[in-house]
Coordinates of C-alpha atoms and ligand atoms in Angstrom, one line a residue:
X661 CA 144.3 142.7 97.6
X662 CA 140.6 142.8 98.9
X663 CA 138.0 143.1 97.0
X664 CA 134.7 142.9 97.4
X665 CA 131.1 143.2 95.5
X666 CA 128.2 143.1 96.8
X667 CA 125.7 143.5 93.6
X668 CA 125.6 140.8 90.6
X669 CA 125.8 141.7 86.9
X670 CA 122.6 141.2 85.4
X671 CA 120.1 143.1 82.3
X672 CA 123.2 145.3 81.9
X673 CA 123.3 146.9 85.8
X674 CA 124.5 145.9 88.8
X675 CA 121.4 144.4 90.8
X676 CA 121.3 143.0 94.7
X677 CA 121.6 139.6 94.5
X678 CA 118.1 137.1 95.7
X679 CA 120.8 135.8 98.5
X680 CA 123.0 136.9 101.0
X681 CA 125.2 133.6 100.0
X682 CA 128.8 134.5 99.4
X683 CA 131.8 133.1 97.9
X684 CA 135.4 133.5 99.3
X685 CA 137.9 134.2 97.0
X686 CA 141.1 132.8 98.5
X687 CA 144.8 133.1 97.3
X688 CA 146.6 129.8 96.0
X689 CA 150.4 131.6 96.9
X690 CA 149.3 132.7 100.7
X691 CA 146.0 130.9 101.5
X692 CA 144.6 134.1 102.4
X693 CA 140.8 135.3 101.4
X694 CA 141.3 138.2 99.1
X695 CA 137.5 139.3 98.3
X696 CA 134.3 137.9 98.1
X697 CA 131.5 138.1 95.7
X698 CA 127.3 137.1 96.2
X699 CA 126.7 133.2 95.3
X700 CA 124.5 133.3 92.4
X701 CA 121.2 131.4 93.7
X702 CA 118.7 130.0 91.1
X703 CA 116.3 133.0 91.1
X704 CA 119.3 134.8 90.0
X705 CA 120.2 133.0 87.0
X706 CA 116.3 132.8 86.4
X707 CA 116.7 136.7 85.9
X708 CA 120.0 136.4 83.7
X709 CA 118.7 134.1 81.4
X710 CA 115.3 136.5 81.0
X711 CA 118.1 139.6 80.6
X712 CA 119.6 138.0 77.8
X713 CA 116.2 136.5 76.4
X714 CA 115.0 140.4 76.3
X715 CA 118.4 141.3 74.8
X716 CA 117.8 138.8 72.2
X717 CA 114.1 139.0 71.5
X718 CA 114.3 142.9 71.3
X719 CA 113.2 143.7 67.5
X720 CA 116.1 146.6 67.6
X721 CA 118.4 144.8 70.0
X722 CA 121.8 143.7 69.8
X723 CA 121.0 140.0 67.7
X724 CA 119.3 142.5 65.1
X725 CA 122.1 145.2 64.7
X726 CA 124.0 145.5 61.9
X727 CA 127.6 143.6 62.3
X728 CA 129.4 146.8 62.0
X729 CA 127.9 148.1 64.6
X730 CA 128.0 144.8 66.4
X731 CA 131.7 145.0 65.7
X732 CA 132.1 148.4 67.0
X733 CA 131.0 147.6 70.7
X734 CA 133.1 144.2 70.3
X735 CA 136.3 146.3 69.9
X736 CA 135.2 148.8 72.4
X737 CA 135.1 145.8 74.9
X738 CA 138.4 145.2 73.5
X739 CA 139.8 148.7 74.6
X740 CA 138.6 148.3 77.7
X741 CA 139.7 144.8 78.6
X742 CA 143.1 145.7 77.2
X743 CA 143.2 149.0 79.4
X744 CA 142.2 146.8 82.6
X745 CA 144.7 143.8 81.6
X746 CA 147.0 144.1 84.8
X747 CA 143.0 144.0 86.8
X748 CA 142.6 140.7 85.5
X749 CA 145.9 139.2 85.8
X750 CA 146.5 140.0 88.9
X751 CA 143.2 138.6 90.2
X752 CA 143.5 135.4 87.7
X753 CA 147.0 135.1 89.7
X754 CA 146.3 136.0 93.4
X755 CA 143.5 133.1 92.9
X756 CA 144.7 130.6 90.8
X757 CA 148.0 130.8 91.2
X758 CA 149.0 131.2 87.5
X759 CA 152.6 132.4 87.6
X760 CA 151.6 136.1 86.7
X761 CA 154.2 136.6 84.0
X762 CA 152.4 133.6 81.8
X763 CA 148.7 135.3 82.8
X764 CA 150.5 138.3 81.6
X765 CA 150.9 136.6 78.0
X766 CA 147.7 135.1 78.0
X767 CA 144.7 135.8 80.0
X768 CA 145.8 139.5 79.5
X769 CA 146.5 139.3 75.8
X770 CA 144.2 136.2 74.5
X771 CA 140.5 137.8 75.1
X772 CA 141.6 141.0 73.8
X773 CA 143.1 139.3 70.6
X774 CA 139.7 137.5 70.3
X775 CA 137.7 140.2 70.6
X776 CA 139.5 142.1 67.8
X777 CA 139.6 139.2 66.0
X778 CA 135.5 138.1 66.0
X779 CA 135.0 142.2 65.4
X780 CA 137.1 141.5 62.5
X781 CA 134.6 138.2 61.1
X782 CA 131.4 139.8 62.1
X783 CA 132.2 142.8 59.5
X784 CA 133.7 140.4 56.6
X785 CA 131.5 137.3 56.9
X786 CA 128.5 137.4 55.1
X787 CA 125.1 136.1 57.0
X788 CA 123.3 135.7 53.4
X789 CA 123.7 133.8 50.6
X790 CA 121.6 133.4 47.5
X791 CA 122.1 129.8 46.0
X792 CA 121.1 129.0 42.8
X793 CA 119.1 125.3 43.0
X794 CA 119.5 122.7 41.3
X795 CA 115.5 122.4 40.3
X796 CA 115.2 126.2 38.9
X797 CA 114.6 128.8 41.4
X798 CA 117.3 129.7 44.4
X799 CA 117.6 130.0 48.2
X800 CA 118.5 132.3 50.5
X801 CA 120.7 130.7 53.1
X802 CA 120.8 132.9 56.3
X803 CA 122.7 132.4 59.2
X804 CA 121.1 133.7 62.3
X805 CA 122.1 134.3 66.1
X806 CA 121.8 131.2 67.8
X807 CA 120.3 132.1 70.7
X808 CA 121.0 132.5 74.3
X809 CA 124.1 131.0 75.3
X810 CA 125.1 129.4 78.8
X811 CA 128.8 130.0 79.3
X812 CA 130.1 127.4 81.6
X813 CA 134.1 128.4 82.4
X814 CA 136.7 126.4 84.4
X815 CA 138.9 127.8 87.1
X816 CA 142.9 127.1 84.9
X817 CA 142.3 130.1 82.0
X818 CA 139.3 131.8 83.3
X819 CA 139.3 134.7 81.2
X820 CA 140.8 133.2 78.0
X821 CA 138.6 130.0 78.2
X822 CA 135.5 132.6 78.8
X823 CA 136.7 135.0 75.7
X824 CA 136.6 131.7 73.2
X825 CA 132.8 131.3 74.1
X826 CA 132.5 135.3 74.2
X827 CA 134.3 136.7 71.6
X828 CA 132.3 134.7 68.4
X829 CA 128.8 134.3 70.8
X830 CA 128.9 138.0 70.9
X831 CA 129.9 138.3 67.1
X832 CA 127.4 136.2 65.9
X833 CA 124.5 138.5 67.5
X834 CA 123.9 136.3 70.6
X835 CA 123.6 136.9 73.9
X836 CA 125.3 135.1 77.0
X837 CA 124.7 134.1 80.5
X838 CA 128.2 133.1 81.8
X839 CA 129.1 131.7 84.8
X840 CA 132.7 131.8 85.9
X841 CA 134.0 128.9 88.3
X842 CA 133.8 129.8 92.0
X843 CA 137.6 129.6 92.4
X844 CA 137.8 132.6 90.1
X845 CA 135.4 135.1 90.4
X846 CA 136.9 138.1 91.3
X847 CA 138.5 138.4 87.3
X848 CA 134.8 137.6 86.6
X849 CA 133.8 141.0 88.3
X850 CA 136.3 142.9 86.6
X851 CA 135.1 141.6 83.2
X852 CA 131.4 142.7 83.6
X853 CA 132.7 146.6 84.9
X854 CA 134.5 146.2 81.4
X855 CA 131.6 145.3 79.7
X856 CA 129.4 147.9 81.6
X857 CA 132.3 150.3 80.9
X858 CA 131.9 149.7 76.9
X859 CA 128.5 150.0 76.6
X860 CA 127.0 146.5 76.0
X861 CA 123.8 146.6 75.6
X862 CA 121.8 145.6 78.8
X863 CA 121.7 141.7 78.9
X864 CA 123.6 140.7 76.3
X865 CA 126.0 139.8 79.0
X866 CA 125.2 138.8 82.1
X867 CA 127.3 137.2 84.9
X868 CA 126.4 134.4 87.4
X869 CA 129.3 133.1 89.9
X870 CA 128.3 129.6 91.1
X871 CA 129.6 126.2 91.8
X872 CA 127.9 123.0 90.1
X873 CA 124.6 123.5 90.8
X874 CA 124.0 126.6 89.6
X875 CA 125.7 125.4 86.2
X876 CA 123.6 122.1 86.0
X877 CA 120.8 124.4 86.3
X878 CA 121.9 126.9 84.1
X879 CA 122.2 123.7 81.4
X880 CA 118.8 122.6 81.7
X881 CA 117.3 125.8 81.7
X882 CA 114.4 126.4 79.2
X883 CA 115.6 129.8 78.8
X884 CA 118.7 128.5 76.9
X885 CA 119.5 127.9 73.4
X886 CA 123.2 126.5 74.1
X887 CA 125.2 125.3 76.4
X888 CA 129.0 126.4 75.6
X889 CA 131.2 124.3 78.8
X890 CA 134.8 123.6 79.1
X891 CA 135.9 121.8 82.6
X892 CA 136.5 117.9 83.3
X893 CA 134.7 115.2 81.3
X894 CA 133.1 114.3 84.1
X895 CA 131.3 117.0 83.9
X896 CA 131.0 117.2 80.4
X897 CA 129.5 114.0 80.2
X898 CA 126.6 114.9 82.6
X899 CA 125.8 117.9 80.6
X900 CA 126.3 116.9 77.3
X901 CA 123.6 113.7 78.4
X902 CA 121.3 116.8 79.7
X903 CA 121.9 118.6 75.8
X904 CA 121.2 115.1 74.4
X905 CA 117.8 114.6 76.2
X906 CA 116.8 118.6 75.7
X907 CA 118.4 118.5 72.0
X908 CA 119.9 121.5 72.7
X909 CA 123.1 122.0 71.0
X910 CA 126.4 122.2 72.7
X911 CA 130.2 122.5 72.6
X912 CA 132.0 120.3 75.5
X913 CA 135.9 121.0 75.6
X914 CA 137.3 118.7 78.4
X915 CA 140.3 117.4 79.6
X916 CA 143.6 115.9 77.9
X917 CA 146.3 113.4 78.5
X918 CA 147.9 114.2 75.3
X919 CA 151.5 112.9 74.1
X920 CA 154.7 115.0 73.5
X921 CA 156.9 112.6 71.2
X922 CA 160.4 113.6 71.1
X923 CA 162.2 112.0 67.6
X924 CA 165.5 110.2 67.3
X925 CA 166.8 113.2 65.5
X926 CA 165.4 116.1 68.1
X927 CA 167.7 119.0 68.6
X928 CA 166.5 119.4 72.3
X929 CA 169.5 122.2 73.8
X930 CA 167.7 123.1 76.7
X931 CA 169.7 126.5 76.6
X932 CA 167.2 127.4 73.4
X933 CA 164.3 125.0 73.9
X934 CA 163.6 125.5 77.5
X935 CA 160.6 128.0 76.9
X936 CA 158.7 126.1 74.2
X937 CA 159.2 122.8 76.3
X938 CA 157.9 124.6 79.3
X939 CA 155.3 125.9 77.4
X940 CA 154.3 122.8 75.8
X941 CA 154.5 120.6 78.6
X942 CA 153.9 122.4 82.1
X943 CA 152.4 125.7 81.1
X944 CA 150.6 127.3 84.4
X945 CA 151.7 124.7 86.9
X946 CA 150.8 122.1 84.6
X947 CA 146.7 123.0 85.7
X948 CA 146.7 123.2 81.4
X949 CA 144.7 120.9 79.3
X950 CA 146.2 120.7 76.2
X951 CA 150.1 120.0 78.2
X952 CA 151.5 116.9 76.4
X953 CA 151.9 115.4 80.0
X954 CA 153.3 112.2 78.5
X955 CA 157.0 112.7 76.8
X956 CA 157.5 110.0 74.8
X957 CA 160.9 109.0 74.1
X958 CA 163.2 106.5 71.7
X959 CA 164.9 103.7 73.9
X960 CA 168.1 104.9 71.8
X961 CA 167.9 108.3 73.9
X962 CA 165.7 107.5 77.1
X963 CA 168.0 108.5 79.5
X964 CA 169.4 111.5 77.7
X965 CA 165.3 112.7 77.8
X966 CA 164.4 111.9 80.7
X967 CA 167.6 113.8 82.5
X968 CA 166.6 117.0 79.8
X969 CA 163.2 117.1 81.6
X970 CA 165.2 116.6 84.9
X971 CA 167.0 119.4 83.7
X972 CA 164.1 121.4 82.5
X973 CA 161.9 120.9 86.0
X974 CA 165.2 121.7 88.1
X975 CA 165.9 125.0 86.4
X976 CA 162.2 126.2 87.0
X977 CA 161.4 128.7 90.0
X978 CA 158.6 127.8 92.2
X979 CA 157.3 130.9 94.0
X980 CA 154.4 133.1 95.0
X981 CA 152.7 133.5 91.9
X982 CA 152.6 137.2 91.9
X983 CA 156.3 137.6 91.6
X984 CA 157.1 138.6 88.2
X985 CA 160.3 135.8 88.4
X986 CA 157.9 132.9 89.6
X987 CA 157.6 129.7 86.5
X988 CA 155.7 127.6 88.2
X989 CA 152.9 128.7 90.9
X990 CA 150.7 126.7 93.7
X991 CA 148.2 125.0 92.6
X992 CA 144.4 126.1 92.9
X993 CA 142.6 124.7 95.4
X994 CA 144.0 122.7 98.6
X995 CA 141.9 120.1 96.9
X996 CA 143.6 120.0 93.6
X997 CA 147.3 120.0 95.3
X998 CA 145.5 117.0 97.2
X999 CA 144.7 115.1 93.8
X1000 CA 147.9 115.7 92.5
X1001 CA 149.5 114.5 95.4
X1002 CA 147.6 111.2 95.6
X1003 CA 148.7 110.4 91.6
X1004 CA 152.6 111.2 92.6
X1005 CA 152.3 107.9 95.5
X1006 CA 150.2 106.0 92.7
X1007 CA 153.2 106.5 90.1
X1008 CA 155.3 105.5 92.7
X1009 CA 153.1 102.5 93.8
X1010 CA 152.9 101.4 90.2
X1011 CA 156.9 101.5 89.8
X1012 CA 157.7 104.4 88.7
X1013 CA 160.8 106.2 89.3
X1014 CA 160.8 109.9 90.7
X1015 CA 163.7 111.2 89.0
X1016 CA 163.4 115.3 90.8
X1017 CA 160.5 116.5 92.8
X1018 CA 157.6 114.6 94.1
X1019 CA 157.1 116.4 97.4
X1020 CA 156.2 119.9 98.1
X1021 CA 158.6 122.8 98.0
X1022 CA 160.7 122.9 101.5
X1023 CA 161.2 127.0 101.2
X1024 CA 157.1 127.5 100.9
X1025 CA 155.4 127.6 104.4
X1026 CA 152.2 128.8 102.6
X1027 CA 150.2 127.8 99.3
X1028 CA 149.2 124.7 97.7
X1029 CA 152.3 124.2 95.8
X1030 CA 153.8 120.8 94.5
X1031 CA 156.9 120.1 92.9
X1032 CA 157.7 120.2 89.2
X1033 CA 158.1 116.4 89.4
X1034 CA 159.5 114.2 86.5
X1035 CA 158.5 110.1 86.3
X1036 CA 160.7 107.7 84.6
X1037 CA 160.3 103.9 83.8
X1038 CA 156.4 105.0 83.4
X1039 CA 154.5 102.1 81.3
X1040 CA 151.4 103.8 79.2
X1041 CA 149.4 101.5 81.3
X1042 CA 150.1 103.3 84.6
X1043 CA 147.5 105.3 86.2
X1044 CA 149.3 108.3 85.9
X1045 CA 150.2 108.1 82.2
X1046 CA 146.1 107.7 81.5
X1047 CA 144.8 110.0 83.8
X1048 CA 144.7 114.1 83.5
X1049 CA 147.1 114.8 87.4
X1050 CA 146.3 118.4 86.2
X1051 CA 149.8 119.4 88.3
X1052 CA 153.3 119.9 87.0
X1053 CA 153.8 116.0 87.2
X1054 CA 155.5 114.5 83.5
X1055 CA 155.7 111.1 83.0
X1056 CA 158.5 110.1 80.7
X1057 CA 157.4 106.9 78.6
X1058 CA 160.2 104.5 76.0
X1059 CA 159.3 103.9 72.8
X1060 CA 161.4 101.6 70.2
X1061 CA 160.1 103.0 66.7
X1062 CA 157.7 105.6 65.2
X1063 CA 154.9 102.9 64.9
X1064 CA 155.1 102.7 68.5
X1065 CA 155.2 106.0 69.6
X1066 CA 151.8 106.4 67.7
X1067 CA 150.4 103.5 69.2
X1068 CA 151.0 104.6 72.6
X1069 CA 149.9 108.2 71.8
X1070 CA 146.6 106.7 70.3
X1071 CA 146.6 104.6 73.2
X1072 CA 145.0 107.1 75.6
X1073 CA 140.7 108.1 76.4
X1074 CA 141.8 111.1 75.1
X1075 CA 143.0 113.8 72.2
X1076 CA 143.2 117.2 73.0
X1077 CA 146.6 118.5 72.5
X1078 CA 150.3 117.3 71.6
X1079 CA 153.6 117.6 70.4
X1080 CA 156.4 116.2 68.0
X1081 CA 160.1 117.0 68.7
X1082 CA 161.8 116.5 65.5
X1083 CA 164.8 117.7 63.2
X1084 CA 162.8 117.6 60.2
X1085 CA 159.7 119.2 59.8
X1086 CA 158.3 117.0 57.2
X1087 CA 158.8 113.9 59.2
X1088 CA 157.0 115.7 62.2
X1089 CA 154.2 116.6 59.8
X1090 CA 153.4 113.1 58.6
X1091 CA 153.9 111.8 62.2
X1092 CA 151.3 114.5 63.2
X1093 CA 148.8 113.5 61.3
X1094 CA 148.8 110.0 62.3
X1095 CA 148.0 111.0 65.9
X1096 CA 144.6 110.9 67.4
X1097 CA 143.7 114.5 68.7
X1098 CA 141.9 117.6 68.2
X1099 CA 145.1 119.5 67.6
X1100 CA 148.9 119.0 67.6
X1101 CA 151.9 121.5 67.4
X1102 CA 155.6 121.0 65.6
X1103 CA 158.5 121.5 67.7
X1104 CA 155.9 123.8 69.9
X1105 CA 152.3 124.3 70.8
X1106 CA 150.0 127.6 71.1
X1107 CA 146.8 127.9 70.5
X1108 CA 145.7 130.3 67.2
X1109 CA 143.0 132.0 67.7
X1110 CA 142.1 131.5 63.7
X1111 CA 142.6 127.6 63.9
X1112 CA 139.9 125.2 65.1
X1113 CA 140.6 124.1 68.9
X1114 CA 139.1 121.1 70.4
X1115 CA 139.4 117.3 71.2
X1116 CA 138.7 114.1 69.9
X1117 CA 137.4 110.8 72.2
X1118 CA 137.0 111.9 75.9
X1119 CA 138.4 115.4 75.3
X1120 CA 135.2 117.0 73.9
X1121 CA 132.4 117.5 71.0
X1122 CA 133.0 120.5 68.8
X1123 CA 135.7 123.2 68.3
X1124 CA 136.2 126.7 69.6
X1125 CA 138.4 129.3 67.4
X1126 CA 138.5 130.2 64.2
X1127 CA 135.9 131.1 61.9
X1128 CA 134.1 127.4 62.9
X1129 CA 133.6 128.8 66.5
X1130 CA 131.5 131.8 64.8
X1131 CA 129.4 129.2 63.0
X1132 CA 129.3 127.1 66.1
X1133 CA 127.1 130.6 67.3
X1134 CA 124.8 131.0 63.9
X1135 CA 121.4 128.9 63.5
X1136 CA 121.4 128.1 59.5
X1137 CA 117.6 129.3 57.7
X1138 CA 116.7 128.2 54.3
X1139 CA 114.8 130.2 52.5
X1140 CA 113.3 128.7 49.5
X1141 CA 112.9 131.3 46.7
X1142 CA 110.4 131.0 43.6
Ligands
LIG2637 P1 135.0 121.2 86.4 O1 134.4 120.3 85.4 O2 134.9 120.7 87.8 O3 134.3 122.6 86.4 C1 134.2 123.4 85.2 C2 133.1 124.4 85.3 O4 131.9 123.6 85.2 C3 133.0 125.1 86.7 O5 132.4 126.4 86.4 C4 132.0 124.3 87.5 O6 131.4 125.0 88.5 C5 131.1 123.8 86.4 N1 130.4 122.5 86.6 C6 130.9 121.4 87.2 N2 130.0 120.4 87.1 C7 129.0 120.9 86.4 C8 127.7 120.3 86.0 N3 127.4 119.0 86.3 N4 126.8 121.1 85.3 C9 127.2 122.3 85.0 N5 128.3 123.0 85.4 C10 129.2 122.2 86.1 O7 136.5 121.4 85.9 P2 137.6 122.3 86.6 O8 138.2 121.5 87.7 O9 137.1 123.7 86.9 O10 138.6 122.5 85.4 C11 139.6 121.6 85.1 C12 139.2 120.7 84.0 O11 138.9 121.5 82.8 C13 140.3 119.8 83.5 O12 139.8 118.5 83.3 C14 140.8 120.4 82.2 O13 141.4 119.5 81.4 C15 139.5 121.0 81.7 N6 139.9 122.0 80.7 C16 139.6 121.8 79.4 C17 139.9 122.7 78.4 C18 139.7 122.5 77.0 O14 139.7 123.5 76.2 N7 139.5 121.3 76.5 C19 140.5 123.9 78.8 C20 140.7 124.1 80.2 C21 140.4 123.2 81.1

């Protein structure tokens, strides 16, 4: 692969960028540049955020069409995405070393979905609504485009993540500046020819690849009516301060340390769980947010989980991540494979026991890849069992009764995601809802794109998905009628 562009996506063409800056795109399997895109520079995102304030501001423009017609360009973005699926996978795969068959499922499948599916809510959902009052007369409640919206993506789901700011920004009648992560930019490309392709009208997306600065600028930029981020919370901290000062209204979704707790009555045959454990706890090399990275387990069947996981990690092949047969890829950066290396020696320095992996795989010369790695004997109080390793690194944690497997779930800075591993799905129901977090699956965990998704504590303010991430887009008018 080798691509390169040398032109940035801005008011709806393809424009030469104020810099001859460039960014590398580099694969995570061979460590290998495979194309390179211009750096966004400041004057660059000065002219995407006037695109999209023209795009916005014209009186026949996109935030004034009619949401059928709206909906009509949403889908045909849809058909184009979908048409260029393999495009984006295999870029999101070369770079971030997403295990292609899972990229496949989801940052092939997921935008298109949520394109359909906002083109769906623009058409039904009405923007008016005449109340009568309670003091005679009535009001017409509008709900109006929010504005222009700063996109701010991570490098883990970089299509998905961007489609869930999109998707609903783009059905509410807004337009977007969106700046992809530098470790993925190539996908990024292939999105704005599928935008250009559907005929989008110029600036209501525009695209600026850039590292932190350019996205702390893009935050504070008077241009901009939101600020839509998912990344770390250390990030999300500085920029939600930088919303709070500005008042300008954002949605932060951050990171996650979130708690899969297996029941004394579990079924768990790993002949016909396998995939939704996988899924649930090491999806995409474990560089997932939502990943219930903590198992926790009754004493009465500790060992018995912790050799499951064993198990589980064993059976999983570690490979290129554009082989179709590949479950668990390199990580993304040399950097991250670094950090998750440093946490594995600080389980281990804390007491935990390394019961398979730990090191990095002997048959990979090439790529930042780590072991799927499995920690027993891990105390909730360990470094690794509060901090997001963002690697394929579980840490399995004893608990004596229910009480105490929600006190230790609870017991985290975060609430993003999580699991329970029950028998009986009424019993996993009430246990669910006594944990802290933004979301929680039953004897598995996926995403819906009509459900709410976001965290509680230190993973995040506000939710994408569903028809609250449409509203999340909408400014609310009162109209106060005789
Ligand atoms: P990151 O915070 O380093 O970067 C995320 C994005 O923000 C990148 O585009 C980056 O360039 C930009 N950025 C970084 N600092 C910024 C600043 N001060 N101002 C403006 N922009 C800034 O995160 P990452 O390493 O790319 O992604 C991994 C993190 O994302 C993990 O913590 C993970 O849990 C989190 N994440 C959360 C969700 C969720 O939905 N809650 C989903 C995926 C990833």
């Amino acid at each position: 692969m080798s691509m390169q562009y040398d032109s940035l996506f801005i008011g709806g063409d393809w424009i030469a960028p104020s810099s001859s800056k460039r960014i590398t795109a580099i694969s995570a399997s061979t460590e290998q540049p495979i194309g390179s895109v211009p750096e966004a520079q400041e004057a660059d995102v000065d002219a995407a955020v006037a695109a999209a304030r023209r795009a916005l501001d014209d009186p026949a423009g996109w935030a004034h069409w009619a949401p059928a017609a709206r909906a009509a360009a949403i889908e045909r973005l849809a058909d184009v995405l979908e048409r260029r699926a393999e495009d984006v996978v295999q870029c999101v795969s070369a770079q971030n070393g997403m295990p292609v068959a899972v990229a496949r499922q989801l940052e092939g499948v997921f935008p298109v979905v949520l394109l359909r599916y906002y083109a769906g809510l623009a058409r039904d959902t009405a923007t008016e609504e005449t109340r009568p009052g309670l003091f005679g007369g009535s009001t017409l409640v509008c709900r109006e485009p929010l504005g222009v919206v700063g996109a701010i993506v991570p490098w883990n789901f970089p299509q998905t993540l961007a489609a869930f700011k999109y998707a609903p920004a783009l059905a509410a009648g807004c337009t977007l500046v969106i700046k992809p992560s530098p470790e993925t930019v190539l996908d990024a490309f292939v999105f704005a020819e599928a935008v250009a392709e559907a005929g989008i009208p110029a600036g209501v997306v525009n695209v600026v690849p850039g590292g932190r600065e350019v996205g702390a600028y893009l935050v504070e930029h008077p241009g901009v009516d939101k600020i839509s981020f998912t990344g770390s919370t250390a990030a999300g901290r500085s920029i939600g301060e930088v919303c709070g000062r500005l008042l300008r209204p954002v949605t932060l979704e951050l990171g996650g340390k979130s708690a899969a707790i297996v029941l004394d009555d579990a079924g768990l045959d790993l002949q016909t769980m396998s995939e939704k454990l996988f899924a649930a706890t090491l999806l995409n090399n474990g560089q997932t947010c939502f990943l219930g990275t903590r198992v926790l387990a009754p004493r009465s069947r500790y060992s018995e989980i912790v050799d499951l996981f064993t198990d589980l990690a064993g059976t999983l092949k570690v490979g290129d991540a554009l082989d179709d047969t590949t479950q668990i890829g390199p990580m993304a950066t040399a950097a991250q494979r670094d950090r998750v290396e440093q946490y594995i020696a600080k389980g281990l320095g804390d007491g935990a026991r390394i019961t398979i992996g730990g090191g990095r795989p002997a048959d990979q010369d090439k790529g930042w890849f780590v072991e799927p790695t499995i920690f027993a004997d891990v105390e909730n109080n360990h470094t690794i069992a509060q901090e997001e390793i963002f690697g394929p690194v579980l840490s399995v944690i004893p608990y004596s009764d229910e009480d105490e497997a929600v006190r230790i779930a609870n017991d985290s800075d975060f609430g993003l995601g999580g699991t329970v591993w029950t028998n009986d799905p009424d019993r996993g129901l009430a246990l669910a809802k006594r944990v802290q977090t933004g979301t929680i699956g039953i004897n598995g965990y996926l995403p819906e794109p009509t459900a709410p998704f976001g965290g509680v504590k230190a993973s995040g303010l506000g939710r994408e998905l569903g028809p609250e991430a449409l509203s999340n887009y909408q400014q609310l008018k009162s109209i106060y009628l005789d």
